[in-house]
Every structure is written in C-alpha cells, then in structure tokens.
Amino acid sequence: MPCPDSGNPCSAHEQKLLDEIVHTYPQPIIVIDNDHRVIIWNKACEKVFGIPAKAVLGTKDQWKTFYPAPRPILADVVLDDDKEQLEQFYPGLHRKSPFIEDAYEVESFFPKLGSNIDRWLYFTAKRLYDEDGNIVGAIESLIDITQRMEAEAEVKQLNDALSDHSQKLEEANEELKATMLKLANTQKLASLGKLVAGISHELNTPIGNIRTISTALRADTSRIQDQLNSGEMTKSALESFLSNVLESTDLIEKSTAKTAELILSCQQISTNDNQYDRSQLDLRALVEEVLNRQTQTLARSNIIVENLIPHDIPMNSFAAPIQQIFDNLINNTRMHAFDDQQTGKIKICAQLCDKTITLIFSDTGCGIPTKNVAKVFDPFFTTKFGQGGNGLGLYIIFNLVTGVLGGSLELQSPDDGGFELHITLPSTSPYALTAEDDTYYI
C-alpha cells in the first residue's frame, strides 16, 4: 500500500507505524486514492458503520455507508476541488476548517447509519500530497456528535420552556396589574389596602418559587453548556440535568397554576354589572342549576341540600353573580363545615316581601368561632391556609351582594353550631348610571 503522504511504497517500518496510527485512532478515518478508490478504512469505521474493511478497500463504494444512492462523499468532492458539487451536496452545511489548511468540514444527520442507529456526524476532508506536491488522494475523518446534538436539542427545549413560562408569568402579572387597577378605581372596595397586601403575600410564594427555580435552571443550563463546549460532559451529568429539568418544570407549572387561580379570584372581585347580562329570572330554577352542577361533588362530601325556595319569586337581575354566590357558599361549606366522615345538610330558603327578597343559606356544620365572625368577609382570611383555601370566597360574595346586586348580608353563627347567612336583595337589581360608573340606583 502506498504511503498517503508520498505516493511511494511504504517501508515495513513505515507501514507498521501507519497501521498503528490509523487503526488505533478512536474515530473513523477513510482515505481514497487519486482514482477515488478506498485505500484505508480503519477499525473505527468497521465498529461505527458495521462494514468490514475488506468489503470496501479497493472499491469506490464508500458512498454506500452513508447514502441510499451513488453520490460523492466529502473526500471525493475535496479531491476533485469541485465547488459546484460542494454546494450541490452540502448546501449551507460546509465551511472551511479553522484548524486544517485547505480542508472542509460539515455537520450532518444520517438516519439508520450502521446498526440502524440515527447519528449526527462531524466530518473533515482534505487532499493528500506527495513530497513533490502532487495530489495522491484525500483523507476524511469523522466524529460521532449525536450525544452533543441531542444535548443541545434538550437545552434548546429547556430554554423554550423557560421562555414560555416566563411569558405566561409576564402575562399573569399584566392581568394582575389590570385587575388591581380596576379594584383601585371602585369605591365599593373599602379594604383595598388590605386586599393588595393579601394578594402580594399570596402571590409571593408561587412567584418566588418560579424565580428561584428559573435561576437554578439557568445556572444548570450554563454549566451543562460549558461542559458541552469543553467536551467534558458525561452521560451521568446529562441524565442528572434532564431529571432536574423535569422536576423543575413540574414545580413551575404548579406555581403558575396557583398564580392563575389567584388572578381569577381577583377578577371575580372586581366585576360590575356592566359585565353581566340582565334578564328576567326564576330564583329557584337558578339555584337548581347550581345544585345540579355540584351533585357529584356534594355526594362525595356526604352533604344533602334542601332547596326550599318557592317557585313564584321572579327577579330582574344578573344570573352569573347570583349563581357564583351559591357556588362559593356551597364550596365554603364543603371545605369548612363538616369532617370527612360526617353527613351534612344545607338548607336554602327565600321569601319575597314587597320588592325585597330575603335569602337564607344555612348548614348543620361546626359553625364559626365567635372570634372569627367579624373577619370572615375580610380578603384572604381562611382557617384552611395551605389546604386549598385562599380566603377569597366569602369576600367575593360580599362584593357581589353589596355591589353588583345592590343588597346586604348578615352572618349568624348559633352557639350550638351551624352557619346561617341572610342575604337581602332587591327583586330588581340596581342599574349603573353610566357604563363607567359604579354608583347604583333603583
């Protein structure tokens, strides 16, 4: 076999040294002669591509390893110094090597390459010359960069996920700002300062979690990127990084969900009657719709509901806020009134006197301690903090009753237990003076 650097026959010593260098090199090396025939196919080629050297040496079949149809590999193109083929077969992929003079390099994806494994390869090709400067062939070396490319894809996916979560957080903050502006512009929220403090306190935990996790992920991403760039990344480091990513994104999703829930509650607080459709309503039928929606939930909680509202109580009002009031009252009873094994009872009554409707919502639960009675309508007051309660249910009821519906309410908690809320509403809800005005009249 001729020596690639001279084109002359190698001495035994030179041949042995050449074989030692080529066949112990850990990356595939292909050498072709001036007639494009393969003269070197090292052991790394056999291992990576699954093709023995004897099947390739002396042939022009080097293309079969990489492509389904005959075409030149990079070494063939470089040997012929064919710029048109370079653009044809490697459009936008080739570049001059920054390390090897007159060499070209390419990164490309090869599906089902060697043992039917999808691989990314980084390959470099250069002409070979003899001692007189005559072209004697070309050499192409290849490096499997699949792990690096997959890691970069994971990093990109992580960055996209972080960007998406950041965008959602920014949108949530914008919605919160808009909601807070509405709250600030309505006179009906006398406890605005306390509400703002409560919202800030409640949002601090999920937003703080997101910021902490995002900071940690950014640091981990930077660290793994450094390892990639330096070639020091290990499989265990990559697996640990991906495990941390999955756990962190799960925590971010839970925190953003909690933030969204709080914002929705704020939006419910800040509504006025211009956001609802007024219509003629049957109060009993309206409450029945709520109970039908909650049938399964009430059954799981062992709670029986009696709807004792007469059929002949008409209203000219807004369906959505009335149903929201009863949804919140039922949810409040489910969460606070009864133990898990206790069977409970809710009773809903109403009567019409002149143009005023009096609603009574009562349960047979544990009642409210006297010390808490004066605080139950305060924003963010709850005895179930961290157990699903956010302390806004009764506060929203208070604002809907006294604002949109133009009524009043009175809480009674008998000494022997139970909860009883009296809600007084006009049969015709108030009309706003203007679309921008929250002052009501009948």
Short mmCIF file of C-alpha atoms in Angstrom, two decimals, residues 46 68 90 93 101-102 141 167 196 226 347:
data_model
loop_
_atom_site.label_atom_id
_atom_site.label_comp_id
_atom_site.label_asym_id
_atom_site.label_seq_id
_atom_site.Cartn_x
_atom_site.Cartn_y
_atom_site.Cartn_z
CA GLU A 46 -15.75 -1.06 10.98
CA PRO A 68 -29.03 5.19 -0.47
CA TYR A 90 -23.70 20.14 1.19
CA LEU A 93 -23.57 22.90 5.65
CA GLU A 101 -5.39 24.37 5.93
CA ASP A 102 -7.38 23.78 2.69
CA SER A 141 -12.09 11.84 9.39
CA GLN A 167 -44.10 34.73 29.01
CA VAL A 196 -53.36 44.47 47.95
CA ASP A 226 -19.87 24.82 29.35
CA LYS A 347 -80.90 24.35 53.57
#
